[in-house]
Coordinates of C-alpha atoms and ligand atoms in Angstrom, one line a residue:
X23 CA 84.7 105.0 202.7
X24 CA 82.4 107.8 204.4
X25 CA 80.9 107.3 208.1
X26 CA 78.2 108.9 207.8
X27 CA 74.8 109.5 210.6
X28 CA 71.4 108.7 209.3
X29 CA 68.2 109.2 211.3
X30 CA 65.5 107.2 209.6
X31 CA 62.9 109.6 211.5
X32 CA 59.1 109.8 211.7
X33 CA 55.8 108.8 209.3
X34 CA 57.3 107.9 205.6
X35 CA 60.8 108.8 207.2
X36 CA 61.6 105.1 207.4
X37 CA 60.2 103.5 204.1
X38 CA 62.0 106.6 202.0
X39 CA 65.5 106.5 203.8
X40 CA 65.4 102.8 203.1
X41 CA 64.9 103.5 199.2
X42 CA 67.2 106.3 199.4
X43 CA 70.2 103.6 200.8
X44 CA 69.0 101.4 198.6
X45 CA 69.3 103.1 195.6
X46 CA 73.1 104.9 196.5
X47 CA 74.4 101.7 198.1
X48 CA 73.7 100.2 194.4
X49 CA 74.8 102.9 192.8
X50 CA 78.3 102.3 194.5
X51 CA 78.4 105.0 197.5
X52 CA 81.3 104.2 199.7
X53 CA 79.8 104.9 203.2
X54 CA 79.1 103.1 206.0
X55 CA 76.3 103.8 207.8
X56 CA 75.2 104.6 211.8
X57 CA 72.0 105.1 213.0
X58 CA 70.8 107.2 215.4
X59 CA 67.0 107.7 216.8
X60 CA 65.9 111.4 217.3
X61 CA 62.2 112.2 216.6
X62 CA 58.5 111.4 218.1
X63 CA 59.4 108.6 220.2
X64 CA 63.0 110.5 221.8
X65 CA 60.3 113.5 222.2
X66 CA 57.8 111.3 224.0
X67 CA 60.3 109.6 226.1
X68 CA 60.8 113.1 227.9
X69 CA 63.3 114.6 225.7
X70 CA 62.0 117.5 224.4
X71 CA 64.8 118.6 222.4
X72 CA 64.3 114.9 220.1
X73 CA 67.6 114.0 220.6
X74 CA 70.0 112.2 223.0
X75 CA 73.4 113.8 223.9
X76 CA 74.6 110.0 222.6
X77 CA 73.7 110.8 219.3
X78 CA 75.1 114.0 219.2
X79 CA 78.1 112.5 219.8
X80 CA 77.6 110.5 216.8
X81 CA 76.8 113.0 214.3
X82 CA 79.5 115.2 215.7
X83 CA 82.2 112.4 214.7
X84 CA 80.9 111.5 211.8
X85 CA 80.1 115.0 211.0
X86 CA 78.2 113.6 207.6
X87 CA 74.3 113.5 208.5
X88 CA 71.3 111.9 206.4
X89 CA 68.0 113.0 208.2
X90 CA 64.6 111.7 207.3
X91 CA 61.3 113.8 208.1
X92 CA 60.1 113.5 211.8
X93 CA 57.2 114.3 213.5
X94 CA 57.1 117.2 216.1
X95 CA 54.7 116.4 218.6
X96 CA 51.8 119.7 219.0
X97 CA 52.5 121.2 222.0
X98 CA 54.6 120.9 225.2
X99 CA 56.8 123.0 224.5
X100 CA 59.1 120.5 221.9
X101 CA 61.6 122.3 220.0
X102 CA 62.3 122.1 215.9
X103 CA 65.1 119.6 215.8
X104 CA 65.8 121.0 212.5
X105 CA 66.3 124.4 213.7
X106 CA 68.2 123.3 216.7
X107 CA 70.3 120.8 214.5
X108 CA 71.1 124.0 212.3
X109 CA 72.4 126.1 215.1
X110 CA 74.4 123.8 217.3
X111 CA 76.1 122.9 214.4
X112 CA 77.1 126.2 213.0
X113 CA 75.3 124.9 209.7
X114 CA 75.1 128.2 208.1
X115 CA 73.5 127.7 204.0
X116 CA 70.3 126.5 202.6
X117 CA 70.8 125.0 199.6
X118 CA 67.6 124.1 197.9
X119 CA 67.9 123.5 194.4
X120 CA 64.2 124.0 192.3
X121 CA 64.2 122.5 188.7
X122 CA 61.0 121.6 186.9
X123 CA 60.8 118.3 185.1
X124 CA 58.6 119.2 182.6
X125 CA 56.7 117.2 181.2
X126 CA 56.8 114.5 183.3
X127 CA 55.5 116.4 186.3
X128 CA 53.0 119.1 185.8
X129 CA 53.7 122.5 186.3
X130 CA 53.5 126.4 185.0
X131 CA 57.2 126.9 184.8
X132 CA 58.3 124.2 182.4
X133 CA 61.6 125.9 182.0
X134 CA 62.4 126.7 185.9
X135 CA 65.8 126.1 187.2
X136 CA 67.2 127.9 190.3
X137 CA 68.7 127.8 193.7
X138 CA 67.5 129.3 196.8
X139 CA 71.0 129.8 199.1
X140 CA 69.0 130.7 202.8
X141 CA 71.0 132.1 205.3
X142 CA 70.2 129.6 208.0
X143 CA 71.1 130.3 211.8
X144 CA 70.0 133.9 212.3
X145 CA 67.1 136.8 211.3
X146 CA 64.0 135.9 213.5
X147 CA 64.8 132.7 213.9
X148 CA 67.4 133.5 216.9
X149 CA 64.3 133.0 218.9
X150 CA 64.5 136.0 221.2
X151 CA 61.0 137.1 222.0
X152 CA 59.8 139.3 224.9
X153 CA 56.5 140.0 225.7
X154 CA 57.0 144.1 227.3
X155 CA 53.7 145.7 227.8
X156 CA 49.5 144.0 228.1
X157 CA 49.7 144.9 224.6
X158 CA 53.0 144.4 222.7
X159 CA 55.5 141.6 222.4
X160 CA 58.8 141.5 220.0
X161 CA 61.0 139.4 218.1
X162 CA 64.5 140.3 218.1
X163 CA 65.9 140.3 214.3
X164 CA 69.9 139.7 214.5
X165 CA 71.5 140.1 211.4
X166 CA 75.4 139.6 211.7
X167 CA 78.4 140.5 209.4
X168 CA 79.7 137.3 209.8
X169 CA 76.6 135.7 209.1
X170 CA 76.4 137.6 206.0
X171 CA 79.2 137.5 204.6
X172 CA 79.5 133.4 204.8
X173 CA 76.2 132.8 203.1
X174 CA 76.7 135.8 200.6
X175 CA 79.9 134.4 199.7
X176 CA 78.9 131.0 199.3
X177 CA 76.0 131.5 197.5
X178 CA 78.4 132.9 194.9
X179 CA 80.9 130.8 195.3
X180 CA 78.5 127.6 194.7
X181 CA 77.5 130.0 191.3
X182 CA 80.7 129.9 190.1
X183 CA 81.4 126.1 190.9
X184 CA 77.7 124.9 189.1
X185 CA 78.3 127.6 186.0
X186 CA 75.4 129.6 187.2
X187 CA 75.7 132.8 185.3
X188 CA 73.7 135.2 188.1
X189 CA 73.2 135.7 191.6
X190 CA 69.8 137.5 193.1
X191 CA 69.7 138.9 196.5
X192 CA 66.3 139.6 198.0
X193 CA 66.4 141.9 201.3
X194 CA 63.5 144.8 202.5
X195 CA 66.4 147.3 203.2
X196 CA 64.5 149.7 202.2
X197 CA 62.6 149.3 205.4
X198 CA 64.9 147.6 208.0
X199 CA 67.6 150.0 206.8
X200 CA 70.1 148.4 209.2
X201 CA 69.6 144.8 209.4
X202 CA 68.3 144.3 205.9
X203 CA 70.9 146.8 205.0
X204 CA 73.7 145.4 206.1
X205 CA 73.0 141.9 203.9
X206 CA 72.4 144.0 200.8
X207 CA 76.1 146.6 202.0
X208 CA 77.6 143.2 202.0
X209 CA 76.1 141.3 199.3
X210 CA 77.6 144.5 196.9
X211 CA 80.8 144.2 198.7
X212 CA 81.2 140.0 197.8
X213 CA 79.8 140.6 194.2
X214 CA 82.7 143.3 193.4
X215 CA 84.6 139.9 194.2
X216 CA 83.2 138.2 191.4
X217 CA 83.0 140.3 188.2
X218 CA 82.2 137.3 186.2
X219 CA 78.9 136.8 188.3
X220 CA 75.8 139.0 187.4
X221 CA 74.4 140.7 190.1
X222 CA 71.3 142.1 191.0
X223 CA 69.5 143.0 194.3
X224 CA 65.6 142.9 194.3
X225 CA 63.4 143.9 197.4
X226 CA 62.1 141.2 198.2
X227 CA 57.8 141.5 197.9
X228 CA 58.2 142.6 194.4
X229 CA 61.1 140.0 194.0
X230 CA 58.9 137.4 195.3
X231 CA 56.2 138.0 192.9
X232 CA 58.7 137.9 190.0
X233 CA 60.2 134.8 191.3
X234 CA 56.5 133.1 191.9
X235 CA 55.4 134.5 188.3
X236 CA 58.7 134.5 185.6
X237 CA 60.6 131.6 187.9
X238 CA 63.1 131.2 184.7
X239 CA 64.5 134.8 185.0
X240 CA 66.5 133.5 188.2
X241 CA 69.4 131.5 188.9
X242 CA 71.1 131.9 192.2
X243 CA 69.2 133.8 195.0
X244 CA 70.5 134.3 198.4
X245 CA 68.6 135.8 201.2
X246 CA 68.3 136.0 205.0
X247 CA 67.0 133.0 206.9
X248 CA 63.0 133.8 206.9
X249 CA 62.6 135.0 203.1
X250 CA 64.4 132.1 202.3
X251 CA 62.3 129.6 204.2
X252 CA 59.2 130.9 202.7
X253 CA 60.3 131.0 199.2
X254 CA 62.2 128.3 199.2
X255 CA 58.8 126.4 199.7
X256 CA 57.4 128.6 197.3
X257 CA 60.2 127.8 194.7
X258 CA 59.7 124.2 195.3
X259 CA 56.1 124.4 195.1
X260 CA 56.1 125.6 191.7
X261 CA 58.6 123.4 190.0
X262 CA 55.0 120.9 190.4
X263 CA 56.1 118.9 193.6
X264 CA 57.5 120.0 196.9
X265 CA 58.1 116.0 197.2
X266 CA 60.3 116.4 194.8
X267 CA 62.7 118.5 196.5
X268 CA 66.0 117.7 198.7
X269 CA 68.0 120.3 200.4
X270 CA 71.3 120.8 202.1
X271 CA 72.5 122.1 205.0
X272 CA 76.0 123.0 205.3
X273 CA 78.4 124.1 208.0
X274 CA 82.2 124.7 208.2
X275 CA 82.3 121.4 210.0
X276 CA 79.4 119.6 209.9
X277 CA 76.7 118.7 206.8
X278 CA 72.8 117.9 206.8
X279 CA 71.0 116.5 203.9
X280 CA 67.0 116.0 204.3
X281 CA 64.1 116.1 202.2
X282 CA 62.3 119.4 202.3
X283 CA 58.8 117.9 203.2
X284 CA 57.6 116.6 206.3
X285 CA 57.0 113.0 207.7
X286 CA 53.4 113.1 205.6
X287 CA 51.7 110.7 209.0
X288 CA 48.9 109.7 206.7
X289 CA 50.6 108.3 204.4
X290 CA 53.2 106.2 206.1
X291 CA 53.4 101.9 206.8
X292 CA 51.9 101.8 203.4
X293 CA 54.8 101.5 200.4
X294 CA 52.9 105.1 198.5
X295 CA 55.2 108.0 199.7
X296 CA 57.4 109.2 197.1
X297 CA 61.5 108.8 198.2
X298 CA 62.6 111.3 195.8
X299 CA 62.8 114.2 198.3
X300 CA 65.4 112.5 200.8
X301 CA 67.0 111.1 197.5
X302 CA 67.7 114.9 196.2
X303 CA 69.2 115.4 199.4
X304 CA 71.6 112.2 199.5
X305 CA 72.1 113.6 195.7
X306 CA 73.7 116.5 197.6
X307 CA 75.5 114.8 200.3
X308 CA 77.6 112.5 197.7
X309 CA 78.8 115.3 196.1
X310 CA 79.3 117.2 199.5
X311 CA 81.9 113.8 200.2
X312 CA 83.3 114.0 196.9
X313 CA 81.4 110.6 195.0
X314 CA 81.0 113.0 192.5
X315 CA 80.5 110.0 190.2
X316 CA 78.3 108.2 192.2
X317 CA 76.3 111.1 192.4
X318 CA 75.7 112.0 188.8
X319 CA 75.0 108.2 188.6
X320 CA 71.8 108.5 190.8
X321 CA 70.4 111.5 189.7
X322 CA 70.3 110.8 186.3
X323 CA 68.9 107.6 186.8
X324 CA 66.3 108.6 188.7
X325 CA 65.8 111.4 185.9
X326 CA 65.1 108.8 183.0
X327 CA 62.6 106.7 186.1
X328 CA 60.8 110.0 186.1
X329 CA 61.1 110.1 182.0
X330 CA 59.8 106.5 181.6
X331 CA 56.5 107.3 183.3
X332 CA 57.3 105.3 186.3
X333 CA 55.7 107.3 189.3
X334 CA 54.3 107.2 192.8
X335 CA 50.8 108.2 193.5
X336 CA 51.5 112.0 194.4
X337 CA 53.2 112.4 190.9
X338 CA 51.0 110.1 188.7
X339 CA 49.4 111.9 186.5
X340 CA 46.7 109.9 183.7
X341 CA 48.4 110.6 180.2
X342 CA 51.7 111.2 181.5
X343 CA 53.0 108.7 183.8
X344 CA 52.7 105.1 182.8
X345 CA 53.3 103.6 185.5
X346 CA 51.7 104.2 189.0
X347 CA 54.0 102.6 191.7
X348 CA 54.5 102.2 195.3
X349 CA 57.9 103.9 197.4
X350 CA 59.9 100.1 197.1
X351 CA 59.2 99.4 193.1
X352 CA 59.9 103.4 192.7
X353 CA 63.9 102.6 194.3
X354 CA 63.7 99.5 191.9
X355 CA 63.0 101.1 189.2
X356 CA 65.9 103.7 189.6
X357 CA 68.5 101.6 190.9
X358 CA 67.5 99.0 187.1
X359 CA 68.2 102.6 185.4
X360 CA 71.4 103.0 187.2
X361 CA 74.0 103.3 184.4
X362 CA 71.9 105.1 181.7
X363 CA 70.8 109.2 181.8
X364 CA 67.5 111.0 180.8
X365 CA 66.8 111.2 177.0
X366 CA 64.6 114.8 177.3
X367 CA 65.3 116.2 180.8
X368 CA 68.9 117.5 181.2
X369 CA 71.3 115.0 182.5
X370 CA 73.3 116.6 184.9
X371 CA 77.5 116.6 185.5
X372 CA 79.0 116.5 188.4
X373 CA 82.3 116.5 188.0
X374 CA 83.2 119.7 189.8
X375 CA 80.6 119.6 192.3
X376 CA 82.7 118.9 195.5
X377 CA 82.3 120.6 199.0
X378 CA 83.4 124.3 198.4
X379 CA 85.9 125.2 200.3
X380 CA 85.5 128.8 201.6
X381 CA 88.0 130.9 203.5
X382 CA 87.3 131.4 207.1
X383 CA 85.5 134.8 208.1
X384 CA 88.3 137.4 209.2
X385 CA 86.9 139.8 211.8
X386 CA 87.3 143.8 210.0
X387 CA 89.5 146.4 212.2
X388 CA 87.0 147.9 214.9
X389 CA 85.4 151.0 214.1
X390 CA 85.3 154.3 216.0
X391 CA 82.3 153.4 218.4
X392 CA 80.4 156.4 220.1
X393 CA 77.6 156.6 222.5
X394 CA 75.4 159.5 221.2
X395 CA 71.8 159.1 222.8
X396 CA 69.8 156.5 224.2
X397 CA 66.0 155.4 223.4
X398 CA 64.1 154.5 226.7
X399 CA 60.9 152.5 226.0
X400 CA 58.3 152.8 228.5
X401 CA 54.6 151.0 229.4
X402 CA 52.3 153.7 229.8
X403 CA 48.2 153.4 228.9
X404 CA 47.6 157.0 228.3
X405 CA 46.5 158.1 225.0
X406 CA 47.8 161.8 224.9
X407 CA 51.6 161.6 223.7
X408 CA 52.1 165.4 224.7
X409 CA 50.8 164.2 228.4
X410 CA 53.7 161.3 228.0
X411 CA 56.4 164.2 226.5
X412 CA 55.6 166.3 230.1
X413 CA 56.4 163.4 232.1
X414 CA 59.5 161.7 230.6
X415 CA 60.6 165.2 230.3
X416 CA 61.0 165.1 233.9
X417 CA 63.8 162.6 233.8
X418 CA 66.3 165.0 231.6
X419 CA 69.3 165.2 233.1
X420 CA 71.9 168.9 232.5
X421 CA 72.6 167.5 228.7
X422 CA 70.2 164.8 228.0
X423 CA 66.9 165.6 226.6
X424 CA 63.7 163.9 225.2
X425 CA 63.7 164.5 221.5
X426 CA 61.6 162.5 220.3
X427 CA 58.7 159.9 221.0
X428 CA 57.8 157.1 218.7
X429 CA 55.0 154.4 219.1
X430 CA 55.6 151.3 217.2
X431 CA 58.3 153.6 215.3
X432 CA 55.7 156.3 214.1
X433 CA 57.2 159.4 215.4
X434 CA 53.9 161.3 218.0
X435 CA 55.9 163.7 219.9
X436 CA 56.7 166.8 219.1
X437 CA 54.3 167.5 216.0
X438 CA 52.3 164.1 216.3
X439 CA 49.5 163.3 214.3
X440 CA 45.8 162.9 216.3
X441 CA 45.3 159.9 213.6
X442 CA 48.1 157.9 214.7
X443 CA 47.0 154.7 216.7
X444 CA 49.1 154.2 219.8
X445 CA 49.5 151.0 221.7
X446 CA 51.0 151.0 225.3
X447 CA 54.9 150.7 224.4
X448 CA 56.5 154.1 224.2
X449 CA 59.8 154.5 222.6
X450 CA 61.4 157.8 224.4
X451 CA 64.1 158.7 222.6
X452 CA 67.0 161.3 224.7
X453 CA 69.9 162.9 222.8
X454 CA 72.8 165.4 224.2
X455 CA 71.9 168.8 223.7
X456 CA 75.0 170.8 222.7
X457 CA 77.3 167.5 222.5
X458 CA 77.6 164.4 220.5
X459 CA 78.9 161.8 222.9
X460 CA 77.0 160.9 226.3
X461 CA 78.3 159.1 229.1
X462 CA 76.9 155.8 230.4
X463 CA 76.6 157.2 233.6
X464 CA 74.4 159.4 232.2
X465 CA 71.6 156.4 230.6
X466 CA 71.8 155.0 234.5
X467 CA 70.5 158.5 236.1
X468 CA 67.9 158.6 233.6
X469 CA 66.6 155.0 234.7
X470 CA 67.3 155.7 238.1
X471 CA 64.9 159.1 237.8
X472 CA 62.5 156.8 236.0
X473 CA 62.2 154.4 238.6
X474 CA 62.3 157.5 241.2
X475 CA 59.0 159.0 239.0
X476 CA 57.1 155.5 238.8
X477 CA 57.9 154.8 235.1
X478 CA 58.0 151.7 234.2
X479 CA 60.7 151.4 231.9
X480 CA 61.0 148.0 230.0
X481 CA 63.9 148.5 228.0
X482 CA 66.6 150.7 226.8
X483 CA 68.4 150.6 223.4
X484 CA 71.8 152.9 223.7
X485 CA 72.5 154.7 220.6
X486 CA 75.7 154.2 218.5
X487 CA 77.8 156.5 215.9
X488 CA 80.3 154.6 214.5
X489 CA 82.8 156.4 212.4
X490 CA 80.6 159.1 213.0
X491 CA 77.8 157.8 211.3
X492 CA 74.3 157.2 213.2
X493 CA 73.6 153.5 213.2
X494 CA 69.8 152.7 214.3
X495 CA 66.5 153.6 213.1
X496 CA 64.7 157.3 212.6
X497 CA 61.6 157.7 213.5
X498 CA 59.0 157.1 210.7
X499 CA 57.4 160.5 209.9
X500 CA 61.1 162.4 210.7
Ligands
NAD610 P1 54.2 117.0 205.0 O1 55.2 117.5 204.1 O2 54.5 115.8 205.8 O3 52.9 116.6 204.1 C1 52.2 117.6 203.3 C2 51.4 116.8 202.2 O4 52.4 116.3 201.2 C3 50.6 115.6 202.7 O5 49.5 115.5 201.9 C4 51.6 114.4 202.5 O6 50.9 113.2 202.3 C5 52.3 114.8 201.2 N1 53.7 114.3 201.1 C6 54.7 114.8 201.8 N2 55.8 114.1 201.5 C7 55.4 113.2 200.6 C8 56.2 112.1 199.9 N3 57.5 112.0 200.1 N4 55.5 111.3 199.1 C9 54.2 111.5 199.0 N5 53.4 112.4 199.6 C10 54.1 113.3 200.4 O7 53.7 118.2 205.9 P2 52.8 118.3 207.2 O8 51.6 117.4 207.0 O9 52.5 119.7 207.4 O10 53.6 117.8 208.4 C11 53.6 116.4 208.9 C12 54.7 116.3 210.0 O11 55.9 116.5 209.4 C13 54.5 117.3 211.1 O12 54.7 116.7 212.3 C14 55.7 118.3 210.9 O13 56.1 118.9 212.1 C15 56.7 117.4 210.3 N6 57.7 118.1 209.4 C16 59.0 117.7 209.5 C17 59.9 118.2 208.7 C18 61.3 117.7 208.8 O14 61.6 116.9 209.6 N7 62.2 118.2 208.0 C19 59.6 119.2 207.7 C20 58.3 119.6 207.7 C21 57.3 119.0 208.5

């Protein structure tokens, strides 16, 4: 028996976790189940984070957690509990799983079949903005060995447990040279791992466009956390039904299972919405506890429900479906099929589909860090970079000298272009003359002469070699 936390949540949340218990409990699932409330009302009660610190403490004990849809309520600075649910709990993978069931629901890729493995806790989503100047604000992007190496690994890992022949890694490194670069470096590194896995790294717009046009020529595709949460929708999207989709999100610890759509408000308090989303993801979190059995049991007899026409509204389809039927016949009509499998769509076997157990990251020996230079990034509204060169030139110290200015990364000083459009955020970048390694002494007098020469400096991003090698950006146009 399996404690596990479920959180009937917002809109449909309640009518389809119902069917979704409904159906497992029948099927034999050994949990026992505690509920907790996080959602709209928790968020309207003051809370903005939608959740109590009570039932934290529940889904930290039971560390198992079924979540329905909720609603976020527009404004007021409410946070994603998702994404904050995802973080606390170190719950680092993705897993969204797209197959088409052709013909019973209508798509263009009748022969679809792949897994979208989405790095989940970092890229973009660290939620580190800054507004610096009137006209330019950023988003920090945080890519992290560890980070990569866990969902890299597991992404092939999970191949190699679910027979999958190939695994895909989308990345744009051959723009972000060092964040995007490091997930691809380490995505080759993990693949050498696995000779019997096919490898293959695309970049990701023209990756995208194969995967949105010829779907069937992937099979496992890993990628940092915001590629993967737009083509994971994407991929979902194109099997015929994003209702249709359950994902899982997985931790060292702790374990999330939820339907990939939202708490559709319109439709809810009225027996229409379609449970099969939330029932992918309970699906997932059987095998994740090792019912295995119970598991296969479910999915393939919801698989011959689908194959015997029996659908809800959002699905029905004149011709093919046969039956249109509301969210508590639909759970009926699964949990009578309990016990038989699909005759046309694939049954699937789960035997071997337990939680994979993955070795815990092992920080690498440090490498040979060295401070070579230091890029100063200044608010200025002039126009004329040259004018900008004259006055940050003023700051050089005896060894440390402007070599460069960049706006928005296009390199304008020396041997700018008039063409180039510049904003008011100046990237000022000083490196030793006659030296390779500069003291941090030396980064302070150059802020303390800026603040001495009224330049208002918003930033500074200290350059490192390590093992020699330079590790940050060029300027475009170098
Ligand atoms: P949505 O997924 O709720 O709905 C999109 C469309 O799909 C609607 O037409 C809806 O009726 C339909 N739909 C969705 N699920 C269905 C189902 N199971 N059966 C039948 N039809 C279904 O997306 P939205 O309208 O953009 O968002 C509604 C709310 O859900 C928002 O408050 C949003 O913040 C929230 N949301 C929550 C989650 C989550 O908790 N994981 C995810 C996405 C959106």
């Amino acid at each position: 028996m399996t404690t596990i936390t479920v959180a009937k949540g917002d809109g449909i949340g309640p009518e389809i976790m119902d069917a979704t218990l409904d159906i497992i409990l029948a099927a034999g699932a050994k949990i026992k189940v505690e509920e907790i409330e996080v959602g709209e009302k928790v968020y309207l009660s003051g809370n903005t984070s939608g959740i109590s610190s009570a039932s934290w403490d529940t889904i930290r004990k039971n560390k198992i957690f079924l979540k329905a849809p909720i609603t976020t309520p527009q404004g007021g600075g409410y946070k994603s509990l998702n994404v904050t649910t995802r973080k606390f709990l170190g719950l680092y993978a993705n897993v969204r799983p797209c197959v088409s069931l052709h013909p019973f629901v209508l798509t263009k890729h009748p022969v679809m079949d792949l897994v979208i493995i989405r790095e989940n806790e970092e890229d973009l989503y660290a939620g580190i903005e800054h507004q610096q100047t009137d006209e330019v604000v950023q988003c920090l992007k945080l890519i992290s060995r560890p980070g990569c190496e866990k969902i890299i690994r597991y992404a092939f890992e999970y191949a190699k447990q679910q027979n999958r022949k190939k695994v895909t890694c989308f990345t744009k490194d051959n723009i972000m040279k060092q964040t995007d670069g490091l997930f691809h470096q380490v995505f080759n590194e993990i693949a050498a791992e696995y000779p019997e896995i096919e490898n293959e790294h695309w970049i990701i717009d023209i990756g995208a466009a194969k995967m949105a046009d010829t779907p069937e020529a992937f099979d496992v595709i890993v990628m940092p956390n915001l590629y993967g949460d737009i083509l994971s929708d994407v991929a979902a999207q194109i099997t015929g039904s994003v209702g249709l989709a359950g994902s899982a999100n997985i931790g060292e610890s702790c374990a999330m299972f939820e339907a990939i759509h939202g708490s559709a408000p319109r439709r809810a308090g009225q027996n229409l919405a379609n449970p099969s989303g939330l029932l992918q993801g309970a699906v997932m979190m059987l095998n994740h506890i090792g019912q295995t059995d119970v598991a296969e049991r479910v999915h393939n007899a919801w698989l011959k429900t689908l194959e015997d026409g029996i659908h809800t509204y959002d699905i029905f389809k004149e011709g093919t479906s046969k039956q249109k039927v509301g969210t508590r016949e639909f759970a009926q009509a699964v949990i009578n099929n309990l016990g038989k499998t699909p005759e046309i769509l694939k049954p699937v076997q789960y035997a071997n589909s337990k939680a994979l157990e993955l070795p815990q990251y092992k920080r690498k020996q440090p490498r040979v860090k060295e401070l070579s230079g230091v890029d100063l990034f200044v608010h200025w509204t002039g126009t004329d970079p040259n004018q900008l060169a004259a006055t940050i030139k003023q700051l050089e110290g005896e060894t440390l000298k402007l070599a460069m200015i960049t706006n928005r990364g296009i390199k304008v000083w020396p041997d700018g272009f008039q063409e180039t459009f510049c904003t008011d955020h100046w990237r000022c970048r000083f490196l030793p003359a006659g030296q390779s390694v500069i003291r941090k002494e030396q980064i302070v007098e150059l802020l303390q002469n800026a603040i001495t020469q009224n330049i208002d400096t918003i930033k500074t991003e200290n350059l490192y070699t390590f093992d020699g090698k330079a590790a940050y950006s060029l300027g475009q146009g170098q």
